[in-house]
């Protein structure tokens, strides 16, 4: 455990609902720190690359279509146990099974349109943060400061 970094994405459905601010506030109220932040309208290539791990799944094409349907907000987070903490705040993948008070329970619609993404492990978090942010676009790691 200890201090971790993780990658969050506020997906197009939540941005369309004007929920980006509310979701960022929920993140901060939970004690996680925003260390990188950008709004992007993903290209098909960017979305396909980000979700490459799911390319053989039946939902892949629809997922790419959804993720490119409007702008997203990509967020790098830091905090104690950040990977599991953010996934807990989001709730389960299927929004219809997510409790009220979770991001997906409050803002998601179904198993695809579920308002937010979160990395699932330290290695995926590292790869996913590097996919969207270069070193000058986010807060430097403590060990890199002079
Ligand atoms: N997804 C979908 N249908 C499914 C499972 C997942 O459309 O049956 C979408 C959904 O948007 C999900 C994303 O694909 O967030 C990635 O799936 P994953 O299993 O990694 O879920 P997550 O880690 O986001 O909870
Ligand atoms: Mg996942």
Coordinates of N, CA and C and ligand atoms in Angstrom, one line a residue:
X1 N 0.8 -1.2 0.0 CA 0.0 0.0 0.0 C 0.9 1.3 0.0
X2 N 0.7 2.2 0.9 CA 1.4 3.4 0.9 C 0.8 4.4 -0.1
X3 N 1.6 5.5 -0.4 CA 1.1 6.5 -1.4 C 1.2 5.9 -2.8
X4 N 0.1 6.0 -3.5 CA 0.0 5.5 -4.9 C -0.5 6.6 -5.8
X5 N -0.3 6.4 -7.1 CA -0.9 7.2 -8.1 C -1.8 6.3 -9.0
X6 N -2.9 6.9 -9.4 CA -3.8 6.2 -10.3 C -4.4 7.1 -11.4
X7 N -5.0 6.6 -12.4 CA -5.5 7.3 -13.5 C -7.0 7.3 -13.4
X8 N -7.7 8.4 -13.4 CA -9.1 8.5 -13.5 C -9.5 9.2 -14.8
X9 N -10.6 8.8 -15.4 CA -11.2 9.5 -16.6 C -12.6 9.8 -16.2
X10 N -13.0 11.0 -16.4 CA -14.4 11.4 -16.3 C -14.9 11.2 -17.8
X11 N -15.8 10.2 -17.9 CA -16.2 9.8 -19.3 C -17.2 10.7 -20.0
X12 N -17.4 10.6 -21.3 CA -18.2 11.6 -22.0 C -19.6 11.7 -21.5
X13 N -20.2 10.6 -20.9 CA -21.6 10.8 -20.4 C -21.6 11.7 -19.2
X14 N -20.6 11.6 -18.3 CA -20.6 12.5 -17.1 C -20.2 13.9 -17.5
X15 N -19.3 14.1 -18.5 CA -19.0 15.5 -19.0 C -20.2 16.1 -19.6
X16 N -21.0 15.3 -20.4 CA -22.2 15.8 -21.0 C -23.2 16.3 -20.0
X17 N -23.2 15.6 -18.8 CA -24.2 15.9 -17.7 C -23.6 17.1 -16.9
X18 N -22.5 17.7 -17.3 CA -21.9 18.8 -16.6 C -21.5 18.4 -15.1
X19 N -21.1 17.1 -15.0 CA -20.8 16.5 -13.7 C -19.3 16.5 -13.4
X20 N -18.4 17.1 -14.3 CA -17.0 17.0 -14.1 C -16.6 17.7 -12.8
X21 N -17.2 18.8 -12.5 CA -16.8 19.6 -11.3 C -17.2 18.8 -10.0
X22 N -18.4 18.2 -10.1 CA -18.9 17.5 -8.9 C -18.1 16.2 -8.7
X23 N -17.6 15.6 -9.7 CA -16.8 14.4 -9.6 C -15.4 14.8 -9.0
X24 N -14.8 15.9 -9.5 CA -13.5 16.3 -9.0 C -13.7 16.7 -7.5
X25 N -14.8 17.3 -7.2 CA -15.0 17.7 -5.7 C -15.1 16.4 -4.9
X26 N -15.8 15.4 -5.4 CA -15.9 14.1 -4.6 C -14.5 13.5 -4.5
X27 N -13.7 13.6 -5.5 CA -12.3 13.0 -5.4 C -11.6 13.7 -4.3
X28 N -11.6 15.1 -4.3 CA -10.9 15.9 -3.3 C -11.4 15.7 -1.9
X29 N -12.8 15.6 -1.8 CA -13.4 15.4 -0.5 C -13.0 14.1 0.1
X30 N -12.7 13.1 -0.8 CA -12.3 11.8 -0.3 C -10.8 11.8 0.1
X31 N -10.1 12.9 -0.1 CA -8.7 13.0 0.4 C -7.7 12.6 -0.7
X32 N -8.2 12.4 -1.9 CA -7.3 12.1 -3.0 C -6.8 13.5 -3.6
X33 N -5.6 13.5 -4.1 CA -5.0 14.8 -4.6 C -5.0 14.7 -6.1
X34 N -5.5 15.8 -6.8 CA -5.4 15.9 -8.2 C -4.0 16.4 -8.6
X35 N -3.2 15.6 -9.3 CA -1.8 15.9 -9.7 C -1.6 16.1 -11.2
X36 N -2.7 15.9 -11.9 CA -2.7 16.1 -13.4 C -4.1 16.2 -13.9
X37 N -4.4 17.1 -14.8 CA -5.8 17.3 -15.2 C -5.8 17.8 -16.7
X38 N -6.6 17.2 -17.5 CA -6.8 17.8 -18.9 C -8.1 17.3 -19.5
X39 N -8.7 18.2 -20.3 CA -9.9 17.8 -21.1 C -9.4 17.5 -22.5
X40 N -9.9 16.4 -23.0 CA -9.6 15.9 -24.3 C -10.8 15.4 -25.0
X41 N -10.9 15.6 -26.3 CA -11.8 14.8 -27.1 C -11.0 13.7 -27.8
X42 N -11.2 12.5 -27.4 CA -10.3 11.4 -27.8 C -10.5 11.1 -29.3
X43 N -9.4 10.8 -30.0 CA -9.5 10.3 -31.4 C -9.9 8.8 -31.2
X44 N -10.3 8.2 -32.3 CA -10.6 6.7 -32.3 C -9.3 6.0 -32.0
X45 N -8.2 6.4 -32.5 CA -6.9 5.7 -32.3 C -6.5 5.8 -30.8
X46 N -6.7 7.0 -30.2 CA -6.4 7.1 -28.7 C -7.2 6.2 -27.9
X47 N -8.5 6.2 -28.2 CA -9.4 5.3 -27.4 C -9.1 3.8 -27.6
X48 N -8.9 3.4 -28.9 CA -8.5 2.0 -29.1 C -7.2 1.6 -28.4
X49 N -6.3 2.5 -28.4 CA -5.0 2.2 -27.7 C -5.2 2.1 -26.2
X50 N -5.9 3.0 -25.7 CA -6.1 3.0 -24.2 C -6.8 1.8 -23.7
X51 N -7.8 1.3 -24.5 CA -8.5 0.1 -24.1 C -8.1 -1.2 -24.9
X52 N -6.8 -1.2 -25.4 CA -6.3 -2.3 -26.2 C -6.4 -3.6 -25.4
X53 N -6.3 -3.6 -24.1 CA -6.5 -4.8 -23.3 C -7.8 -5.5 -23.5
X54 N -8.8 -4.7 -24.0 CA -10.2 -5.2 -24.2 C -10.5 -5.5 -25.6
X55 N -9.5 -5.5 -26.5 CA -9.8 -5.5 -27.9 C -10.5 -6.8 -28.4
X56 N -10.3 -7.9 -27.7 CA -11.0 -9.1 -28.1 C -12.4 -9.2 -27.5
X57 N -12.8 -8.3 -26.7 CA -14.1 -8.4 -26.0 C -15.2 -7.9 -26.9
X58 N -16.4 -8.4 -26.8 CA -17.5 -8.1 -27.6 C -17.9 -6.6 -27.5
X59 N -17.6 -6.0 -26.4 CA -18.1 -4.6 -26.2 C -17.1 -3.6 -26.6
X60 N -15.9 -4.0 -27.2 CA -14.8 -3.1 -27.5 C -15.2 -2.0 -28.5
X61 N -15.8 -2.4 -29.6 CA -16.2 -1.4 -30.6 C -17.1 -0.3 -30.1
X62 N -18.1 -0.8 -29.4 CA -19.1 0.2 -28.8 C -18.4 1.1 -27.7
X63 N -17.5 0.5 -27.0 CA -16.8 1.2 -25.9 C -16.0 2.4 -26.6
X64 N -15.3 2.0 -27.7 CA -14.5 3.1 -28.4 C -15.4 4.2 -28.9
X65 N -16.6 3.8 -29.4 CA -17.5 4.7 -30.0 C -18.0 5.7 -28.8
X66 N -18.3 5.1 -27.7 CA -18.8 5.9 -26.6 C -17.7 6.8 -26.1
X67 N -16.4 6.3 -26.0 CA -15.4 7.1 -25.4 C -14.9 8.2 -26.3
X68 N -15.3 8.2 -27.6 CA -15.0 9.2 -28.6 C -16.2 10.1 -28.9
X69 N -17.3 9.9 -28.2 CA -18.6 10.6 -28.5 C -18.6 12.0 -28.0
X70 N -17.7 12.4 -27.1 CA -17.6 13.7 -26.6 C -16.4 13.9 -25.8
X71 N -16.1 15.1 -25.3 CA -14.9 15.2 -24.5 C -14.9 14.4 -23.1
X72 N -13.7 14.1 -22.7 CA -13.5 13.5 -21.4 C -12.5 14.4 -20.6
X73 N -12.5 14.1 -19.3 CA -11.5 14.8 -18.4 C -10.6 13.7 -17.8
X74 N -9.3 13.8 -18.2 CA -8.4 12.8 -17.7 C -7.6 13.4 -16.5
X75 N -7.6 12.5 -15.4 CA -7.1 13.0 -14.1 C -6.1 12.1 -13.6
X76 N -4.9 12.6 -13.2 CA -4.0 11.8 -12.4 C -4.2 12.1 -10.9
X77 N -4.3 11.0 -10.1 CA -4.5 11.2 -8.7 C -3.4 10.6 -7.9
X78 N -3.3 11.1 -6.7 CA -2.3 10.6 -5.8 C -2.9 10.5 -4.4
X79 N -2.5 9.5 -3.6 CA -3.0 9.4 -2.2 C -2.7 8.0 -1.7
X80 N -2.9 7.9 -0.4 CA -2.8 6.6 0.3 C -3.7 5.6 -0.3
X81 N -3.2 4.5 -0.8 CA -4.0 3.4 -1.4 C -4.9 3.9 -2.5
X82 N -4.4 4.9 -3.3 CA -5.2 5.6 -4.3 C -5.9 4.7 -5.3
X83 N -5.3 3.6 -5.7 CA -5.9 2.8 -6.7 C -7.2 2.1 -6.3
X84 N -7.2 1.5 -5.1 CA -8.4 0.8 -4.6 C -9.3 1.9 -4.1
X85 N -8.8 3.0 -3.5 CA -9.7 4.0 -3.0 C -10.6 4.6 -4.1
X86 N -9.9 4.9 -5.2 CA -10.7 5.5 -6.3 C -11.7 4.5 -6.9
X87 N -11.3 3.2 -7.0 CA -12.3 2.2 -7.5 C -13.4 2.1 -6.6
X88 N -13.2 2.2 -5.3 CA -14.3 2.1 -4.3 C -15.2 3.3 -4.4
X89 N -14.6 4.5 -4.6 CA -15.5 5.7 -4.8 C -16.3 5.6 -6.0
X90 N -15.8 5.0 -7.1 CA -16.5 4.8 -8.4 C -17.7 3.9 -8.2
X91 N -17.5 2.8 -7.5 CA -18.5 1.7 -7.5 C -18.2 0.7 -8.6
X92 N -19.0 -0.3 -8.7 CA -18.8 -1.4 -9.7 C -19.0 -0.9 -11.1
X93 N -18.4 -1.7 -12.0 CA -18.5 -1.4 -13.5 C -19.9 -1.1 -13.9
X94 N -20.9 -2.0 -13.5 CA -22.3 -1.8 -13.9 C -23.0 -0.8 -13.1
X95 N -23.2 0.4 -13.7 CA -23.8 1.5 -12.9 C -25.2 1.1 -12.3
X96 N -25.9 0.2 -12.8 CA -27.2 -0.2 -12.3 C -27.0 -1.0 -11.0
X97 N -25.8 -1.5 -10.7 CA -25.5 -2.2 -9.5 C -24.7 -1.3 -8.5
X98 N -24.5 -0.1 -8.9 CA -23.6 0.8 -8.0 C -24.5 1.6 -7.1
X99 N -24.1 1.7 -5.8 CA -24.9 2.3 -4.8 C -24.9 3.8 -5.0
X100 N -26.0 4.5 -4.6 CA -26.1 5.9 -4.5 C -24.9 6.4 -3.7
X101 N -24.4 7.5 -4.1 CA -23.2 8.1 -3.3 C -21.9 7.7 -3.9
X102 N -21.9 6.6 -4.8 CA -20.7 6.4 -5.6 C -20.9 7.1 -6.9
X103 N -19.7 7.3 -7.6 CA -19.7 8.1 -8.8 C -20.6 7.4 -9.9
X104 N -20.4 6.1 -10.0 CA -21.2 5.4 -11.0 C -22.7 5.3 -10.6
X105 N -23.0 5.2 -9.3 CA -24.3 5.1 -8.9 C -25.0 6.5 -9.1
X106 N -24.3 7.6 -8.9 CA -24.9 8.9 -9.0 C -24.9 9.4 -10.5
X107 N -24.0 9.0 -11.3 CA -23.8 9.6 -12.6 C -23.9 8.6 -13.8
X108 N -23.7 7.4 -13.5 CA -23.7 6.4 -14.6 C -25.1 5.9 -15.0
X109 N -25.2 5.2 -16.2 CA -26.4 4.8 -16.7 C -26.5 3.3 -16.7
X110 N -25.5 2.6 -17.2 CA -25.5 1.2 -17.4 C -24.0 0.6 -17.3
X111 N -23.8 -0.6 -17.9 CA -22.5 -1.2 -17.7 C -21.5 -0.5 -18.7
X112 N -21.9 0.2 -19.7 CA -21.0 0.9 -20.6 C -20.9 2.3 -20.2
X113 N -22.0 3.0 -20.1 CA -22.0 4.5 -19.8 C -22.0 4.6 -18.3
X114 N -20.7 4.5 -17.8 CA -20.6 4.4 -16.3 C -19.8 5.5 -15.7
X115 N -19.7 6.6 -16.4 CA -19.3 7.9 -15.8 C -17.8 8.1 -15.6
X116 N -17.1 7.0 -15.3 CA -15.7 7.1 -14.9 C -14.9 5.9 -15.1
X117 N -13.6 6.1 -15.3 CA -12.6 5.0 -15.4 C -11.6 5.1 -14.2
X118 N -11.1 4.0 -13.7 CA -10.1 3.9 -12.8 C -9.1 2.8 -13.0
X119 N -7.8 3.0 -12.9 CA -6.8 2.0 -13.1 C -7.1 0.8 -12.1
X120 N -6.6 -0.4 -12.4 CA -6.9 -1.5 -11.6 C -5.8 -2.1 -10.8
X121 N -4.5 -1.6 -11.0 CA -3.4 -2.2 -10.4 C -2.2 -1.2 -10.6
X122 N -1.1 -1.3 -9.7 CA 0.0 -0.3 -9.8 C 0.6 -0.3 -11.2
X123 N 0.8 -1.4 -11.9 CA 1.4 -1.4 -13.2 C 0.5 -0.8 -14.3
X124 N -0.8 -1.1 -14.2 CA -1.7 -0.4 -15.2 C -1.8 1.1 -14.9
X125 N -1.8 1.5 -13.6 CA -1.8 2.9 -13.3 C -0.6 3.6 -13.9
X126 N 0.6 3.0 -13.7 CA 1.8 3.7 -14.3 C 1.7 3.8 -15.8
X127 N 1.3 2.8 -16.5 CA 1.2 2.8 -17.9 C 0.1 3.8 -18.4
X128 N -1.0 3.8 -17.7 CA -2.2 4.6 -18.1 C -1.9 6.1 -17.8
X129 N -1.2 6.4 -16.7 CA -0.8 7.8 -16.5 C 0.1 8.3 -17.5
X130 N 1.1 7.5 -17.9 CA 2.1 7.8 -18.9 C 1.4 7.9 -20.3
X131 N 0.3 7.3 -20.5 CA -0.4 7.3 -21.8 C -0.9 8.7 -22.1
X132 N -1.3 9.4 -21.0 CA -2.0 10.7 -21.2 C -1.2 11.9 -20.7
X133 N -0.2 11.7 -19.8 CA 0.5 12.9 -19.3 C 2.0 12.7 -19.5
X134 N 2.7 13.7 -20.0 CA 4.2 13.7 -19.9 C 4.6 14.4 -18.6
X135 N 5.9 14.3 -18.4 CA 6.5 14.8 -17.1 C 6.2 16.2 -16.8
X136 N 6.0 17.1 -17.8 CA 5.8 18.5 -17.5 C 4.3 18.8 -17.4
X137 N 3.5 17.8 -17.6 CA 2.0 18.1 -17.5 C 1.4 17.7 -16.2
X138 N 2.2 17.3 -15.3 CA 1.6 16.9 -14.0 C 2.7 17.1 -12.9
X139 N 2.2 17.1 -11.6 CA 3.1 17.3 -10.5 C 4.2 16.2 -10.5
X140 N 5.4 16.6 -10.3 CA 6.5 15.7 -10.3 C 6.5 14.8 -9.1
X141 N 7.0 13.6 -9.2 CA 7.1 12.7 -8.0 C 8.0 13.4 -7.0
X142 N 7.7 13.2 -5.7 CA 8.4 13.8 -4.7 C 9.9 13.5 -4.8
X143 N 10.3 12.3 -5.2 CA 11.7 12.0 -5.3 C 12.4 12.7 -6.4
X144 N 11.6 13.3 -7.4 CA 12.2 14.0 -8.5 C 12.4 15.5 -8.2
X145 N 11.9 16.0 -7.1 CA 12.1 17.4 -6.8 C 13.5 17.7 -6.3
X146 N 14.0 18.9 -6.6 CA 15.4 19.2 -6.2 C 15.5 19.4 -4.7
Ligands
LIG1 N1 -17.7 -2.2 -20.5 C1 -18.8 -2.5 -21.3 N2 -19.5 -3.7 -21.2 C2 -19.1 -4.7 -20.4 C3 -17.9 -4.4 -19.5 C4 -17.3 -3.2 -19.6 O1 -19.2 -1.6 -22.1 O2 -19.7 -5.7 -20.3 C5 -17.0 -0.9 -20.6 C6 -17.3 0.0 -19.4 O3 -17.4 1.3 -19.9 C7 -16.1 -0.3 -18.6 C8 -15.0 -0.5 -19.7 O4 -15.6 -1.2 -20.7 O5 -15.8 0.8 -17.7 C9 -13.8 -1.3 -19.2 O6 -14.2 -2.5 -18.7 P1 -13.5 -3.1 -17.3 O7 -14.0 -4.5 -17.2 O8 -12.1 -2.8 -17.3 O9 -14.3 -2.3 -16.2 P2 -13.8 -1.1 -15.2 O10 -12.3 -1.5 -14.8 O11 -13.9 0.2 -15.9 O12 -14.7 -1.2 -14.0
LIG2 MG1 -10.8 -1.8 -16.1

